[in-house]
Amino acid sequence: MSDPLQEFLRRNAPEPPAPARALEEHILEATLAPAPALPRMSRRPPALVAAASLTLLLLGGLGFWQQQQSGNPKGEPPFETAGLNIREPDTFFAVDPQTDLYDVRF
Amino acid sequence: MRVGVAVTQVSDEQLVWRASRSDSQAFRELYRRYVSKVRGLLYQMMGDIESLDDLTQEVFVKVFKALPGFRGDAQFSTWLFRIAVNCCQDARRRRGRRPVAVPIDNLPLAARGEDPLGRLDREQLVSQALATLKEEHRDVVVLHDLHDRPQDEIAKLLTVPTGTVKSRLFYARRQLREWFYARGIEL
């Protein structure tokens, strides 16, 4: 080894303290112990979260759809018909309550 | 007798083969063969005594549990070092901070005429010098200069190009020389 720095470092490398006596046994126990079975709940939280998210999405979508279906949206003024020139149609169909027949009136 | 020792010496490959079949005696033999090297590496890279036993356990348990998957592409010792280095890097991330670096200016300078190595233990001096290095420089110096690992292997261990290893080694050594020089030690 030609580099004096490298030689100095190697000769005086910091040595760690001896390991605890029980360390070997602990390592062996941890290595040879059978792998613990996965707890039943371990996969459940993600499934629950997914189901809850899907439900919320469906409910939200349904609410939005219902809102679209129900007449006037909130905040919009009612449709004013007084100023419009609307007249009854000249012709229309009706049912005679006595005869249950269609009747055309002019 | 020398011949007898040679005959009874079981190779790493044989021990690995037996240990991968849960032979506890083979585990023990591998542990005893490599524990001092692994602990030295962990200690020099981490600079931390408190977590040394835990980290040693983490390395060996990982190694032993992964033995059935060890294909023998590399030497067992290389593979072991790779896992030890990975454990060190994980431990540093868990710790969330850089190792306690000793600022150069805060360390006592040797008085004129005094033998600096007589005042500070040499090992402690090297330990302090290593602590002043950045982690990536320190890792390279520890692996190359203290554990004699070749640069190509270090590059693979640290997943960096070999040129990066060379440059880190160059700058780390320069810093160490300056550090020792400031304490009256010319290397």
PDB file of C-alpha atoms in Angstrom, chain A residues 3-6 8-10 12-20 23-28 30-33, chain B residues 24 27-28 31-32 39-40 43-44 52-53 57 60-61 64-65 122-123 126 145-146 148 173 177 180 187:
ATOM      1  CA  ASP A   3      -0.619   5.883  -0.051  1.00  0.00           C
ATOM      2  CA  PRO A   4       0.354   6.899   3.504  1.00  0.00           C
ATOM      3  CA  LEU A   5      -3.120   8.316   4.153  1.00  0.00           C
ATOM      4  CA  GLN A   6      -4.808   5.063   3.177  1.00  0.00           C
ATOM      5  CA  PHE A   8      -2.904   5.367   8.262  1.00  0.00           C
ATOM      6  CA  LEU A   9      -6.666   5.061   7.944  1.00  0.00           C
ATOM      7  CA  ARG A  10      -6.551   1.294   7.663  1.00  0.00           C
ATOM      8  CA  ASN A  12      -6.292   3.123  12.783  1.00  0.00           C
ATOM      9  CA  ALA A  13      -9.773   2.362  11.544  1.00  0.00           C
ATOM     10  CA  PRO A  14     -12.331   2.969  14.285  1.00  0.00           C
ATOM     11  CA  GLU A  15     -13.312  -0.381  15.735  1.00  0.00           C
ATOM     12  CA  PRO A  16     -16.861  -0.861  16.962  1.00  0.00           C
ATOM     13  CA  PRO A  17     -17.578  -2.270  20.414  1.00  0.00           C
ATOM     14  CA  ALA A  18     -18.292  -5.983  20.644  1.00  0.00           C
ATOM     15  CA  PRO A  19     -21.890  -6.923  19.938  1.00  0.00           C
ATOM     16  CA  ALA A  20     -24.237  -7.756  22.760  1.00  0.00           C
ATOM     17  CA  LEU A  23     -27.496 -10.471  19.468  1.00  0.00           C
ATOM     18  CA  GLU A  24     -26.657 -13.737  17.720  1.00  0.00           C
ATOM     19  CA  GLU A  25     -29.624 -15.466  19.345  1.00  0.00           C
ATOM     20  CA  HIS A  26     -31.957 -12.591  18.508  1.00  0.00           C
ATOM     21  CA  ILE A  27     -30.879 -12.679  14.884  1.00  0.00           C
ATOM     22  CA  LEU A  28     -31.334 -16.439  14.713  1.00  0.00           C
ATOM     23  CA  ALA A  30     -35.871 -13.489  14.007  1.00  0.00           C
ATOM     24  CA  THR A  31     -34.562 -15.387  10.998  1.00  0.00           C
ATOM     25  CA  LEU A  32     -35.986 -18.795  11.802  1.00  0.00           C
ATOM     26  CA  ALA A  33     -39.304 -17.586  13.193  1.00  0.00           C
TER      27      ALA A  33
ATOM     28  CA  SER B  24     -29.191 -22.846  12.121  1.00  0.00           C
ATOM     29  CA  PHE B  27     -26.434 -19.253  10.076  1.00  0.00           C
ATOM     30  CA  ARG B  28     -24.267 -19.069  13.172  1.00  0.00           C
ATOM     31  CA  TYR B  31     -22.707 -14.641  11.378  1.00  0.00           C
ATOM     32  CA  ARG B  32     -19.495 -15.284  13.285  1.00  0.00           C
ATOM     33  CA  ARG B  39     -20.189  -3.993  12.327  1.00  0.00           C
ATOM     34  CA  GLY B  40     -17.008  -2.190  11.372  1.00  0.00           C
ATOM     35  CA  TYR B  43     -19.896   1.873  12.609  1.00  0.00           C
ATOM     36  CA  GLN B  44     -17.551   3.680  10.267  1.00  0.00           C
ATOM     37  CA  LEU B  52     -25.171  -0.398  16.070  1.00  0.00           C
ATOM     38  CA  ASP B  53     -26.691  -3.588  17.492  1.00  0.00           C
ATOM     39  CA  GLN B  57     -29.479  -7.323  13.511  1.00  0.00           C
ATOM     40  CA  PHE B  60     -28.181 -10.150   9.184  1.00  0.00           C
ATOM     41  CA  VAL B  61     -31.895 -10.857   9.400  1.00  0.00           C
ATOM     42  CA  PHE B  64     -30.576 -14.643   6.136  1.00  0.00           C
ATOM     43  CA  LYS B  65     -34.187 -14.206   5.065  1.00  0.00           C
ATOM     44  CA  ARG B 122      -5.496   7.453  16.777  1.00  0.00           C
ATOM     45  CA  GLU B 123      -8.762   5.668  16.287  1.00  0.00           C
ATOM     46  CA  VAL B 126      -9.670   8.859  12.362  1.00  0.00           C
ATOM     47  CA  ASP B 145      -9.582   2.671   2.076  1.00  0.00           C
ATOM     48  CA  LEU B 146     -10.790   0.879   5.187  1.00  0.00           C
ATOM     49  CA  ASP B 148     -10.393  -2.574   0.525  1.00  0.00           C
ATOM     50  CA  ARG B 173      -8.734  12.203   0.588  1.00  0.00           C
ATOM     51  CA  ARG B 177      -5.141  15.293   4.331  1.00  0.00           C
ATOM     52  CA  PHE B 180      -4.785  15.911   9.467  1.00  0.00           C
ATOM     53  CA  LEU B 187       0.121  12.150   5.335  1.00  0.00           C
TER      54      LEU B 187
END
